[in-house]
Tab-separated table of C-alpha atoms and ligand atoms in Angstrom:
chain	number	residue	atom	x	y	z
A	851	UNK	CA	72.556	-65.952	-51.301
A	852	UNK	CA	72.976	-62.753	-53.395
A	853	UNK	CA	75.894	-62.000	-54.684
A	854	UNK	CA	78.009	-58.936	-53.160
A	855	UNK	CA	80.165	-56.864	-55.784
A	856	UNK	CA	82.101	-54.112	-56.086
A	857	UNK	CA	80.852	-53.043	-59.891
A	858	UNK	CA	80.829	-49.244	-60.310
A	859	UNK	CA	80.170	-46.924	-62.955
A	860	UNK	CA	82.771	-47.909	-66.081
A	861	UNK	CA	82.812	-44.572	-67.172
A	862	UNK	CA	84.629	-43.442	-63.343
A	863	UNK	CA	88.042	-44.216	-62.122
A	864	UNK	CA	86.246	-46.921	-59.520
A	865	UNK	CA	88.043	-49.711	-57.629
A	866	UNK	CA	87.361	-53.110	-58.766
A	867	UNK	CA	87.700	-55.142	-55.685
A	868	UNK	CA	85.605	-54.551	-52.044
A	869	UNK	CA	85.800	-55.636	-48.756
A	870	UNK	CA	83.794	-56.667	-46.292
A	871	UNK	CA	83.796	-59.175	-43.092
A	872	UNK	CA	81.906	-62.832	-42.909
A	873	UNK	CA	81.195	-64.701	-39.593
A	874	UNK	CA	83.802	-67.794	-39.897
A	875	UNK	CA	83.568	-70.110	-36.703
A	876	UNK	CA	86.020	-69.820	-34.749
A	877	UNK	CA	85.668	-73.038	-31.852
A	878	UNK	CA	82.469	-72.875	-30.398
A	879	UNK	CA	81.522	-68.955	-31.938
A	880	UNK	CA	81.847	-67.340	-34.915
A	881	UNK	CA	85.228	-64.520	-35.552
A	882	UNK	CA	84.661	-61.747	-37.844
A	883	UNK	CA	86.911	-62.166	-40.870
A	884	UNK	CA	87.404	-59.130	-43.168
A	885	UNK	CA	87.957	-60.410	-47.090
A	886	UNK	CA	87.507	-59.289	-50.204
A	887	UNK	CA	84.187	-59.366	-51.853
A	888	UNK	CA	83.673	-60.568	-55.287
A	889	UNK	CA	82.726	-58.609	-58.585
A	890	UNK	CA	79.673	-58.603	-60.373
A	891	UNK	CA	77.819	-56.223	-62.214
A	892	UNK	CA	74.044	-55.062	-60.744
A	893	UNK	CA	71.519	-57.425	-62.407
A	894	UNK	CA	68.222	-55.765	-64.083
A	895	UNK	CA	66.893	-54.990	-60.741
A	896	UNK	CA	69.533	-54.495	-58.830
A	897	UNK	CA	71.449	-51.610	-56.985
A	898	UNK	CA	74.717	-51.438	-55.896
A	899	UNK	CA	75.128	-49.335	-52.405
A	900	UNK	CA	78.779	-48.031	-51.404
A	901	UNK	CA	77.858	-48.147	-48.018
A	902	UNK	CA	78.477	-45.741	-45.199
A	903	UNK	CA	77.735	-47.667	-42.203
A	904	UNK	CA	75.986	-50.607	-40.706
A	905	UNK	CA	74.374	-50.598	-36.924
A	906	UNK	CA	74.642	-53.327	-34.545
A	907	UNK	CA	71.396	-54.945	-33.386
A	908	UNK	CA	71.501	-56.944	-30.504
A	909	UNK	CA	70.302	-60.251	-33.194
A	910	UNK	CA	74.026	-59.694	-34.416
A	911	UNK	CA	75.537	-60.391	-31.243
A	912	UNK	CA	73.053	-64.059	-31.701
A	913	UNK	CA	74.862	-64.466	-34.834
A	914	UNK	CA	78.174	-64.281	-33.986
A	915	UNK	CA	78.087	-65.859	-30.577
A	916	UNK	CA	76.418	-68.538	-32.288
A	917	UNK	CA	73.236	-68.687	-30.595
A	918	UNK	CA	70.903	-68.220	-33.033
A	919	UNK	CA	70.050	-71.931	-33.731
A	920	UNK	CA	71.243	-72.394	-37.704
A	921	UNK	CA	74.918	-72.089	-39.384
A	922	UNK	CA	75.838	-68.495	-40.022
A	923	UNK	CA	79.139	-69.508	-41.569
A	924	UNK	CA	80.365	-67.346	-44.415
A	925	UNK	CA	77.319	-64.615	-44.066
A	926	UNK	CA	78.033	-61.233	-43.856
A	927	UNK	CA	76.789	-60.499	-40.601
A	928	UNK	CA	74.553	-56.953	-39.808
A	929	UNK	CA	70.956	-56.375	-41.134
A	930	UNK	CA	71.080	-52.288	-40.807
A	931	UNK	CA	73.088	-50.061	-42.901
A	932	UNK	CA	73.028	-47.240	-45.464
A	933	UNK	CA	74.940	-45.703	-48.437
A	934	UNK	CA	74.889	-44.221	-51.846
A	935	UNK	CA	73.244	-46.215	-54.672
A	936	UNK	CA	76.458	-45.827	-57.297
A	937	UNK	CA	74.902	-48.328	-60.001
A	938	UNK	CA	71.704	-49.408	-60.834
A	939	UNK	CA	70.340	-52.220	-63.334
A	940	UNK	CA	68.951	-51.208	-66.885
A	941	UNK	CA	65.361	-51.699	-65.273
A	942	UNK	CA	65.804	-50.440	-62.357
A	943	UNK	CA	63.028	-47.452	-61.801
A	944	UNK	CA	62.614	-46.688	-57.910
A	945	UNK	CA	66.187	-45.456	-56.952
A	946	UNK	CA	68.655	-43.240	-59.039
A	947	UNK	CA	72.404	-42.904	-58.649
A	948	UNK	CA	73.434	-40.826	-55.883
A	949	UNK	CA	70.297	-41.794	-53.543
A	950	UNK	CA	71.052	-42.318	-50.095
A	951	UNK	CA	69.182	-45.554	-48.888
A	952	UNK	CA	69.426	-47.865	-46.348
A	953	UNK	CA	68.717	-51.757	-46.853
A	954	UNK	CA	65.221	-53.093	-45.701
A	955	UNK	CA	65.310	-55.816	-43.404
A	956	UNK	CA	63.405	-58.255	-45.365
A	957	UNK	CA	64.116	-57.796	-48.533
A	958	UNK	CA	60.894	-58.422	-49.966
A	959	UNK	CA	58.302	-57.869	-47.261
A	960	UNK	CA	57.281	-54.793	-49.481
A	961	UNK	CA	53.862	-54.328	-47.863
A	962	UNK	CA	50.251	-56.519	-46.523
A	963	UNK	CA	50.498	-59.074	-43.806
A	964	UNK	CA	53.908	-60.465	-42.920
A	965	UNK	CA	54.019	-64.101	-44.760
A	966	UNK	CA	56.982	-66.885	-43.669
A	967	UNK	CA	58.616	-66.934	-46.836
A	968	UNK	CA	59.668	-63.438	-46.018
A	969	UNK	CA	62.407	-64.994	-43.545
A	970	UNK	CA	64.131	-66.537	-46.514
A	971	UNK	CA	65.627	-63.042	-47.600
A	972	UNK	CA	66.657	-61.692	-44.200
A	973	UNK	CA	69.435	-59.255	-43.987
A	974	UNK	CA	72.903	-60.554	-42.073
A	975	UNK	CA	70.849	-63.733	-41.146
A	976	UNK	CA	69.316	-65.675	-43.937
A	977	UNK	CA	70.763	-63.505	-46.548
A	978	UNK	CA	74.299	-61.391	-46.509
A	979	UNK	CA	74.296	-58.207	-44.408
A	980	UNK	CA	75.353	-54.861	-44.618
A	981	UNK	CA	78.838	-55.101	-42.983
A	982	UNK	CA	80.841	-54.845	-45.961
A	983	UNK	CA	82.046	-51.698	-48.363
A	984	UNK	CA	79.504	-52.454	-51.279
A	985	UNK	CA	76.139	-54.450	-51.115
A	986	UNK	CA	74.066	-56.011	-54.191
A	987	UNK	CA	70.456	-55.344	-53.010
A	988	UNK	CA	67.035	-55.931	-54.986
A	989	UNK	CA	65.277	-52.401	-55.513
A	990	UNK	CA	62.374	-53.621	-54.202
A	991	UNK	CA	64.576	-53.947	-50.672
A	992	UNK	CA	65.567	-50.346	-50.458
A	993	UNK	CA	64.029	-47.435	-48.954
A	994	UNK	CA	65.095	-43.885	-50.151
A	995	UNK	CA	66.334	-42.121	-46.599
A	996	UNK	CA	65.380	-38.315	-46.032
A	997	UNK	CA	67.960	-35.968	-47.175
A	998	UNK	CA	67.878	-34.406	-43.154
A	999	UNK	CA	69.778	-37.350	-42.106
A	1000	UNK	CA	72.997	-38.818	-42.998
A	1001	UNK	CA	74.252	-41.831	-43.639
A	1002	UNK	CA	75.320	-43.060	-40.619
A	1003	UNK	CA	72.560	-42.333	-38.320
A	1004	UNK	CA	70.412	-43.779	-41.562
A	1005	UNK	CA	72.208	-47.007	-40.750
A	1006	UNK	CA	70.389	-46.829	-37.296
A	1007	UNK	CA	66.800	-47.561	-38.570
A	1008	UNK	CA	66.063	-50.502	-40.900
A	1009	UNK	CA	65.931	-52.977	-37.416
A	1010	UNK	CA	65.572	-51.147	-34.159
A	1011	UNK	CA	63.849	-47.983	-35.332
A	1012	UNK	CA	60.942	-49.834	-38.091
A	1013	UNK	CA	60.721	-52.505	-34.719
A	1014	UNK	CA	60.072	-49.881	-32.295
A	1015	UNK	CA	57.313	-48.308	-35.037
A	1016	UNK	CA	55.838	-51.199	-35.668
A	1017	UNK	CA	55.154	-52.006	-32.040
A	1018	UNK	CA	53.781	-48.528	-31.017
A	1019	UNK	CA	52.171	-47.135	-34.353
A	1020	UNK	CA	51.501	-49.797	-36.676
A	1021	UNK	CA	50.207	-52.652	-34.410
A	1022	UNK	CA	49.654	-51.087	-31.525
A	1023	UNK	CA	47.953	-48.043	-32.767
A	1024	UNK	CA	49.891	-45.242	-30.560
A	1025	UNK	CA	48.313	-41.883	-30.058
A	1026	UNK	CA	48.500	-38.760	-28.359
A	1027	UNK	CA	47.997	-38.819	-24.430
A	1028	UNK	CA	48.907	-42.463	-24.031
A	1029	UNK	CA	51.499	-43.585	-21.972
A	1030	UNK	CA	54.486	-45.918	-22.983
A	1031	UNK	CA	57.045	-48.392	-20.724
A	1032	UNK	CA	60.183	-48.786	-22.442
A	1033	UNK	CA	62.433	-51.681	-21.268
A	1034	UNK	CA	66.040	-50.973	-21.004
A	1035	UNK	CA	67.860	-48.411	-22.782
A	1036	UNK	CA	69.163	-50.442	-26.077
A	1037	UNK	CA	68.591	-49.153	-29.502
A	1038	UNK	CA	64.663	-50.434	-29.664
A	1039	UNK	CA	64.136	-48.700	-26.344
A	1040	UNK	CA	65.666	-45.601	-27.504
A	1041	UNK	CA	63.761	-45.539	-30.801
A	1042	UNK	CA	60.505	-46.328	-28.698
A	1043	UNK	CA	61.274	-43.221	-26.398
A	1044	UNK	CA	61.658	-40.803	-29.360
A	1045	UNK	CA	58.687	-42.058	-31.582
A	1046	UNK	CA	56.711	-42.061	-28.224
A	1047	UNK	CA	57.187	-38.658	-27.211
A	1048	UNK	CA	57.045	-37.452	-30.887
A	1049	UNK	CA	53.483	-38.738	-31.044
A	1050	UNK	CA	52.954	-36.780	-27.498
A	1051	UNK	CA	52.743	-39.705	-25.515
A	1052	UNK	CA	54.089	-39.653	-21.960
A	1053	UNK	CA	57.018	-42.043	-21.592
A	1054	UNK	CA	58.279	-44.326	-18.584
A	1055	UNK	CA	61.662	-45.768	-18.839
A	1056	UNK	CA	63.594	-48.494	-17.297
A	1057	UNK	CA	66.899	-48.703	-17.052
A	1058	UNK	CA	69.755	-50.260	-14.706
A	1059	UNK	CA	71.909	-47.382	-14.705
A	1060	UNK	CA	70.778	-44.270	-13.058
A	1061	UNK	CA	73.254	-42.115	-15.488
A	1062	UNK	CA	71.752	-43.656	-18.127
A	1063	UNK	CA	68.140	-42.951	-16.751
A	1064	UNK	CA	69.373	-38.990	-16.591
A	1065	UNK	CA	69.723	-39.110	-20.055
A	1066	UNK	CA	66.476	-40.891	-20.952
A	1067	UNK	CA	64.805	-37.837	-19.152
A	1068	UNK	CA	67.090	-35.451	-21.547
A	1069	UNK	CA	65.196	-36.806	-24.121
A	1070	UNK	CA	62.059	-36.793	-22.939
A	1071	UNK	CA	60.827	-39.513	-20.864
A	1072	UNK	CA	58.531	-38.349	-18.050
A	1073	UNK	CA	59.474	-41.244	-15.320
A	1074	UNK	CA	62.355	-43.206	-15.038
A	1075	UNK	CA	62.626	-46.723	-12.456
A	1076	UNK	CA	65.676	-48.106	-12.225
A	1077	UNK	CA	65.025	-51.624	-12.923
A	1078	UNK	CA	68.081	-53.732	-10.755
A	1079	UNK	CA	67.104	-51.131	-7.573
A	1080	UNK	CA	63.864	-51.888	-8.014
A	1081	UNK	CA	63.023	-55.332	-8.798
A	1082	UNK	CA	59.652	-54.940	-8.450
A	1083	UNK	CA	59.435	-52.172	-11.219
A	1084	UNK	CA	55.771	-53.355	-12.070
A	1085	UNK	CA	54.887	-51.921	-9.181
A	1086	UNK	CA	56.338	-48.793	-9.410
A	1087	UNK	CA	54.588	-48.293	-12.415
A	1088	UNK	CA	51.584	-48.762	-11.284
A	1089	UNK	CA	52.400	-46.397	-9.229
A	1090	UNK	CA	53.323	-43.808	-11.658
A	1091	UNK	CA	50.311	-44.240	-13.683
A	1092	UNK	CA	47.626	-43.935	-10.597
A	1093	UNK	CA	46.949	-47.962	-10.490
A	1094	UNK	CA	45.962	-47.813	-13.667
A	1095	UNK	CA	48.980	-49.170	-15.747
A	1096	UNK	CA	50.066	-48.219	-19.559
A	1097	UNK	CA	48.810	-48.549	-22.677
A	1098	UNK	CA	52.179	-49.687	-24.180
A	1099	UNK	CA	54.548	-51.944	-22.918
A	1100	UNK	CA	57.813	-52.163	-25.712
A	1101	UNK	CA	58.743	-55.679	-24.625
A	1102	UNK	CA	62.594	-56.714	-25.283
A	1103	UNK	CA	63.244	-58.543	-22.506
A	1104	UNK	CA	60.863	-61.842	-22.694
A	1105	UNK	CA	60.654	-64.375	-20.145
A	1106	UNK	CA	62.555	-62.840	-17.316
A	1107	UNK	CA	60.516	-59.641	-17.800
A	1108	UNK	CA	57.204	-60.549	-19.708
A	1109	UNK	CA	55.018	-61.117	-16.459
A	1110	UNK	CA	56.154	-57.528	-15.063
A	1111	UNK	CA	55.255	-56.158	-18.283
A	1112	UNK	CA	51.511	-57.769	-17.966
A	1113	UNK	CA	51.419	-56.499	-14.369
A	1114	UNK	CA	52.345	-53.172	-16.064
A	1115	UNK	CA	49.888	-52.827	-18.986
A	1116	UNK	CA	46.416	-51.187	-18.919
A	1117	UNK	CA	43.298	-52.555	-19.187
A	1118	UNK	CA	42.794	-52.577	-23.198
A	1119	UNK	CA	46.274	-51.760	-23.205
A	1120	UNK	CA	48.585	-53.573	-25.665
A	1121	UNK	CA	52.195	-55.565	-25.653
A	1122	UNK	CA	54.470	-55.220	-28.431
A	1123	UNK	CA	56.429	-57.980	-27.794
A	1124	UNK	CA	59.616	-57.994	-29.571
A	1125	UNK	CA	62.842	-59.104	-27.528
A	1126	UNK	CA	65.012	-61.610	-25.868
A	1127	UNK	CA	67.399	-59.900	-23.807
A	1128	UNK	CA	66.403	-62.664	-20.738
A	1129	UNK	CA	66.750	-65.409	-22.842
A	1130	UNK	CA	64.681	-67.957	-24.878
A	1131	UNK	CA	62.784	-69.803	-22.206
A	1132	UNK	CA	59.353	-70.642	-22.403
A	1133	UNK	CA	56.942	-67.116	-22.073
A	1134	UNK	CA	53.900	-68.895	-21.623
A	1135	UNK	CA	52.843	-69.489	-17.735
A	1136	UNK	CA	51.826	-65.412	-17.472
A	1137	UNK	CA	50.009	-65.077	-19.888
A	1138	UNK	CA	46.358	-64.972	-18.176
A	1139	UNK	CA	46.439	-60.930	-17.067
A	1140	UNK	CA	45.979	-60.704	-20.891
A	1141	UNK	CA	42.735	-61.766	-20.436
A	1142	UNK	CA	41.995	-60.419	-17.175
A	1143	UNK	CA	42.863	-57.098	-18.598
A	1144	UNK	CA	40.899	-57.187	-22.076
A	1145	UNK	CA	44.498	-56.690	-23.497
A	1146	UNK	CA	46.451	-57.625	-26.257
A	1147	UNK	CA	49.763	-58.795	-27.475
A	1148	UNK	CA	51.277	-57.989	-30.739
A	1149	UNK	CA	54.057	-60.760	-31.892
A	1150	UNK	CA	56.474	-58.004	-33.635
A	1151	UNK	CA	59.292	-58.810	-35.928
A	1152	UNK	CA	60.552	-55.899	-37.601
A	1153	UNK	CA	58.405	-54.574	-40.477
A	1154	UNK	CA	58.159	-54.119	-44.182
A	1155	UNK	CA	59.437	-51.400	-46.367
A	1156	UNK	CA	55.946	-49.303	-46.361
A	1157	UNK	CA	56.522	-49.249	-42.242
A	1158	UNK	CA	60.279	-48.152	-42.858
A	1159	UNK	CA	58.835	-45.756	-45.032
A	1160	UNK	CA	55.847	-44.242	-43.114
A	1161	UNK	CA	58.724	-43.912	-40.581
A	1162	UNK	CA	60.770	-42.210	-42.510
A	1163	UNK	CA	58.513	-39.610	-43.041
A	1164	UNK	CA	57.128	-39.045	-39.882
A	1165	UNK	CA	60.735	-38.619	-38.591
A	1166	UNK	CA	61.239	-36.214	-41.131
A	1167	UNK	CA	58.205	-34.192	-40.570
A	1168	UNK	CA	59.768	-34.675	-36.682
A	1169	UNK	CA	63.080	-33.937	-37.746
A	1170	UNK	CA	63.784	-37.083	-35.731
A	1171	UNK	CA	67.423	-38.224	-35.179
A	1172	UNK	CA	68.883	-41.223	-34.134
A	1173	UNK	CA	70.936	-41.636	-30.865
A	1174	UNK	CA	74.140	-42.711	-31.675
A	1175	UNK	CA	76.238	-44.075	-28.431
A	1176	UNK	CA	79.606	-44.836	-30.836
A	1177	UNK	CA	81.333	-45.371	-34.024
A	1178	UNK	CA	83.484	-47.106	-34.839
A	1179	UNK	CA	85.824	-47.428	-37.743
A	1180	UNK	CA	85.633	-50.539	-40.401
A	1181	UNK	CA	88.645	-52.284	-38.989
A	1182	UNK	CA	87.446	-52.407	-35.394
A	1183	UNK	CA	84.400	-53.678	-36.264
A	1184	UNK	CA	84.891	-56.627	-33.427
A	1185	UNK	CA	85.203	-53.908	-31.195
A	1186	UNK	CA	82.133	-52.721	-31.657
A	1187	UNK	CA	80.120	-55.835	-31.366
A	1188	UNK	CA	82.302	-56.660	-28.255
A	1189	UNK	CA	80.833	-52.751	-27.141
A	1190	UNK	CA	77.151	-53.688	-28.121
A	1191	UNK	CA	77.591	-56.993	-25.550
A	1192	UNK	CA	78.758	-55.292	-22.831
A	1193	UNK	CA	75.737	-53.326	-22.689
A	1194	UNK	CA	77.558	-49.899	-22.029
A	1195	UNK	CA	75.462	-48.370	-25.018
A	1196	UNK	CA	72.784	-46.119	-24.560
A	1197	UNK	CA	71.041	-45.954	-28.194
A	1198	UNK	CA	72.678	-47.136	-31.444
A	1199	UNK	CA	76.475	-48.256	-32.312
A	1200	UNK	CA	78.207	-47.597	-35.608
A	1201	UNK	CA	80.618	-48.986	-38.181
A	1202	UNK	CA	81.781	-46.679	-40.260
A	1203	UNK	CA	83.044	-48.065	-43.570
B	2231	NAP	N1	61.412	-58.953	-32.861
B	2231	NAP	C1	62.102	-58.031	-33.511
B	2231	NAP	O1	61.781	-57.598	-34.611
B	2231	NAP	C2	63.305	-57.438	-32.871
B	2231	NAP	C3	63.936	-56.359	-33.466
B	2231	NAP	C4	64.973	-55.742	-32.787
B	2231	NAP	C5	65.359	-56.259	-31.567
B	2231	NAP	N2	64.755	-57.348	-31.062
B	2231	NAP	C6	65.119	-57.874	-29.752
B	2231	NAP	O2	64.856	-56.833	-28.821
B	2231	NAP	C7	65.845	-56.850	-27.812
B	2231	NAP	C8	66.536	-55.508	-27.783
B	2231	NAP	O3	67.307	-55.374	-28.946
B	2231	NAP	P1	68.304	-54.147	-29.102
B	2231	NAP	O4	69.042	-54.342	-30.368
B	2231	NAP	O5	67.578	-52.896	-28.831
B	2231	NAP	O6	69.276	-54.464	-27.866
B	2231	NAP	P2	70.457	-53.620	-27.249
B	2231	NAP	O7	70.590	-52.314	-27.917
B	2231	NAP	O8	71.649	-54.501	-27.177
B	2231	NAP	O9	69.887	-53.375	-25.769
B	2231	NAP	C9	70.635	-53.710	-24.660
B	2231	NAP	C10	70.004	-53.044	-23.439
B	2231	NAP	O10	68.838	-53.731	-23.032
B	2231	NAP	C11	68.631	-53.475	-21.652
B	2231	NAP	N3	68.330	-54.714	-20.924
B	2231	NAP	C12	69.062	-55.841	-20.840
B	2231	NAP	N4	68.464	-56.709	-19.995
B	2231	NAP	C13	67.335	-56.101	-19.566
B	2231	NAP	C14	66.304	-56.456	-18.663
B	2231	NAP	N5	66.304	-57.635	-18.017
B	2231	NAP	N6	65.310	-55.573	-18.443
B	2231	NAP	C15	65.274	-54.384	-19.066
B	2231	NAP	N7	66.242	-53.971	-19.920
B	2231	NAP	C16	67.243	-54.832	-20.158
B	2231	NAP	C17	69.895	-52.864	-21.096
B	2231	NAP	O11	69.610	-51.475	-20.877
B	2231	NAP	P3	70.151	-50.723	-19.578
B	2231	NAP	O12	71.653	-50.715	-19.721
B	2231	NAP	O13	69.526	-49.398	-19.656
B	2231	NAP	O14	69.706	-51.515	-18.375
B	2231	NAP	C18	70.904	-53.075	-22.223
B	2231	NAP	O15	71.854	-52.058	-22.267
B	2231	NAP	C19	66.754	-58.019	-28.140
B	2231	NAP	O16	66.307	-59.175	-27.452
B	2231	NAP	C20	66.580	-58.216	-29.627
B	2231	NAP	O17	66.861	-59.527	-30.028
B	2231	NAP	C21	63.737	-57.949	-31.690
C-alpha cells in the first residue's frame, strides 16, 4: 500500500503532519476514523496532491458497509478526488507544481486493453483513497484536469464520469442521433445524461422521484418514466422509441433491472453494463434477447487514464460541468456517505477537505 505523507516544499512554511480518515470496523461494518497521516517525502516518481475534495461513489458505500467481499480495514476509503500537485519527485516529468489533477482510478491502467493486475492498484479499495488532506500518487496515475473546472467538481470524474464514458463512447461507440436509457439518477446516470446529450443523442431517463425526473429534463433528457410508478418501464420505452428500443442502455442496476434493460435495447443496440444497485445475484437467466436482438453487452469497469483524458477534453471543448447534489465539509464526512445511502442525491456528493 503506498505510503500517504504530508511532505511539502522545504523551502515554504508547510505543515508537517496530515490528516485523513481510514475504514476501522466497527461490529459488523466499518466507522470512518479521521487520524493523522504519516510523513514521507515524494519518491522519484511521485507527486504529492493537497487535495481539495473526494466524491462518493456508490462502491464506497460497499466498502464501508462491508459488503464488498475482502478486509478494507485501515484503507483510506474514496477512489475520486482532486487537488494541487505541491511536490513532485526529482524525475518526475508529466505534472508540475501547482497542477490541478485528480487521481486515476487505477493507478496504472495507463492505456490498451484492461489487464487483471490492474485491480491490484485500485483507488480507496485495493490501494488508499483520496479521503484524506494529502495523497502520495504515482505520476503515471494522474490526469492534469482542465483549468475551466475546479477542484471540487474535478473530484466528481475519475469513477462515475470516465464509467459513464466508457460505456457510451469508448465501448459502446455513441454518436449523434442515437438514443440513450439512463437508469436512476446517481452520479453514473447523471454523467451518462450530460455526455449523452453533449454528443446530440436523445436521452430517456428513469428515475423514482418525479422531482427528480423535472430536473433530469432541465438538463436535457427528452423522456422521463418514473421507474416505481411504472414497473413495467421496458415497456414504456418501447413506447417512446416507436417499438423500436435504444441503442444504449447505461446499466447500474443489475439483476433486478438487467432483463428490462434487454427488453429496452435496440436491435444492434448495445449494454454498458456497469452497476449493482439491485444487488449481486446471479444476471444470467435473461440473457437470450442479446441474441435475439444481434446486440451486445459491454462488461464496464471504469477506464484508464487515456479515457479520463479523452474525457477531459471533450468536456472542455463542452464546457461540461459536473452536477454536484452536496458538500460537505472534512469533518462530516460520515454524513455524507450516510447522504449518498439514502439515495436523496441527484448527481455527485462532496467532501471538501
Ligand atoms: N463498473 C463500474 O466501473 C462502476 C463504476 C461506477 C459505479 N458502478 C456501479 O453503478 C451503480 C451506480 O453507481 P453510482 O455511484 O452512480 O450510484 P449512486 O450515485 O449512489 O446512485 C444511486 C441512485 O441509483 C438509482 N437507483 C437505485 N436503485 C435503482 C433501480 N432499481 N433502478 C433504477 N435506478 C435505481 C436511484 O436513483 P433515483 O433516486 O432517481 O431513483 C438512486 O438515487 C452502482 O451499483 C455502482 O456500484 C460501477
Amino acid at each position: 500500500m503506498e505510503r500517504i505523507c504530508d511532505f511539502l516544499n522545504k523551502d515554504q512554511l508547510m505543515p508537517t503532519t496530515s490528516t485523513g480518515y481510514r475504514f476501522t470496523l466497527q461490529g459488523d461494518t466499518y466507522g470512518l476514523v479521521q487520524g493523522e497521516l504519516q510523513i514521507a517525502d515524494p519518491g522519484p516518481h511521485e507527486v504529492l496532491i493537497k487535495v481539495h475534495a473526494a466524491s462518493l461513489n456508490y462502491r464506497d458505500l460497499i466498502h464501508w458497509r462491508n459488503k464488498a467481499g475482502r478486509p478494507m480495514e485501515g484503507v483510506i476509503p474514496c477512489s475520486d478526488g482532486a487537488g494541487e500537485v505541491v511536490a513532485v519527485g526529482s524525475k518526475v516529468t508529466r505534472i508540475v507544481p501547482g497542477s490541478l489533477v485528480a487521481g486515476s482510478f487505477f493507478q496504472e491502467w495507463v492505456n490498451g486493453p484492461f489487464e487483471m493486475k490492474y485491480h491490484q492498484q485500485a483507488l480507496g479499495g485495493s490501494a488508499n483513497g483520496m479521503l484524506a488532506q494529502h495523497v502520495l500518487l504515482n505520476e503515471q496515475g494522474v490526469v492534469k484536469i482542465p483549468a475551466y473546472l475546479n477542484g471540487i467538481e474535478a473530484s466528481t470524474l475519475p469513477c462515475a464520469a470516465v464509467t459513464a464514458w466508457a460505456g457510451l463512447v469508448e465501448r459502446g461507440g455513441l454518436h449523434t442521433g442515437q438514443t440513450v436509457l439512463v437508469l436512476g439518477t446517481g452520479g453514473v446516470s447523471i454523467f451518462a445524461l450530460q455526455l449523452a446529450k453533449a454528443h446530440g443523442a436523445k436521452v430517456i431517463v428513469t428515475s423514482s422521484h418525479d422531482d427528480k425526473l423535472v430536473h433530469a429534463k432541465e438538463l436535457g433528457a427528452d423522456e422521463t418514466v418514473n421507474y416505481k410508478t411504472h414497473p413495467d418501464w421496458d415497456k414504456v420505452v418501447w413506447e417512446l422509441t416507436h417499438k423500436q428500443g435504444v441503442d444504449h442502455v447505461v446499466e447500474v442496476g443489475g439483476p433486478g433491472t438487467l432483463a428490462k434493460s434487454l427488453g429496452s435495447v435496440k436491435a444492434s443496440g448495445s449494454v454498458a453494463l456497469i452497476g449493482v444497485l439491485t444487488g449481486f445475484g446471479p444476471m444470467g437467466d435473461s440473457l437470450f434477447p442479446l441474441v435475439a436482438k444481434n446486440a451486445s453487452i459491454h462488461g464496464i469497469y471504469v477506464g484508464s487514464r487515456e479515457y479520463f483524458e479523452r474525457m477531459a477534453r471533450f468536456m472542455e471543448q463542452h464546457q461540461m460541468h459536473p452536477i454536484i447534489d452536496k458538500v460537505f465539509d472534512f469533518d462530516h464526512a460520515q454524513k455524507a456517505f450516510e447522504y449518498q445511502e439514502s439515495g436523496q442525491h441527484f448527481g455527485k456528493v462532496v467532501i471538501k477537505m
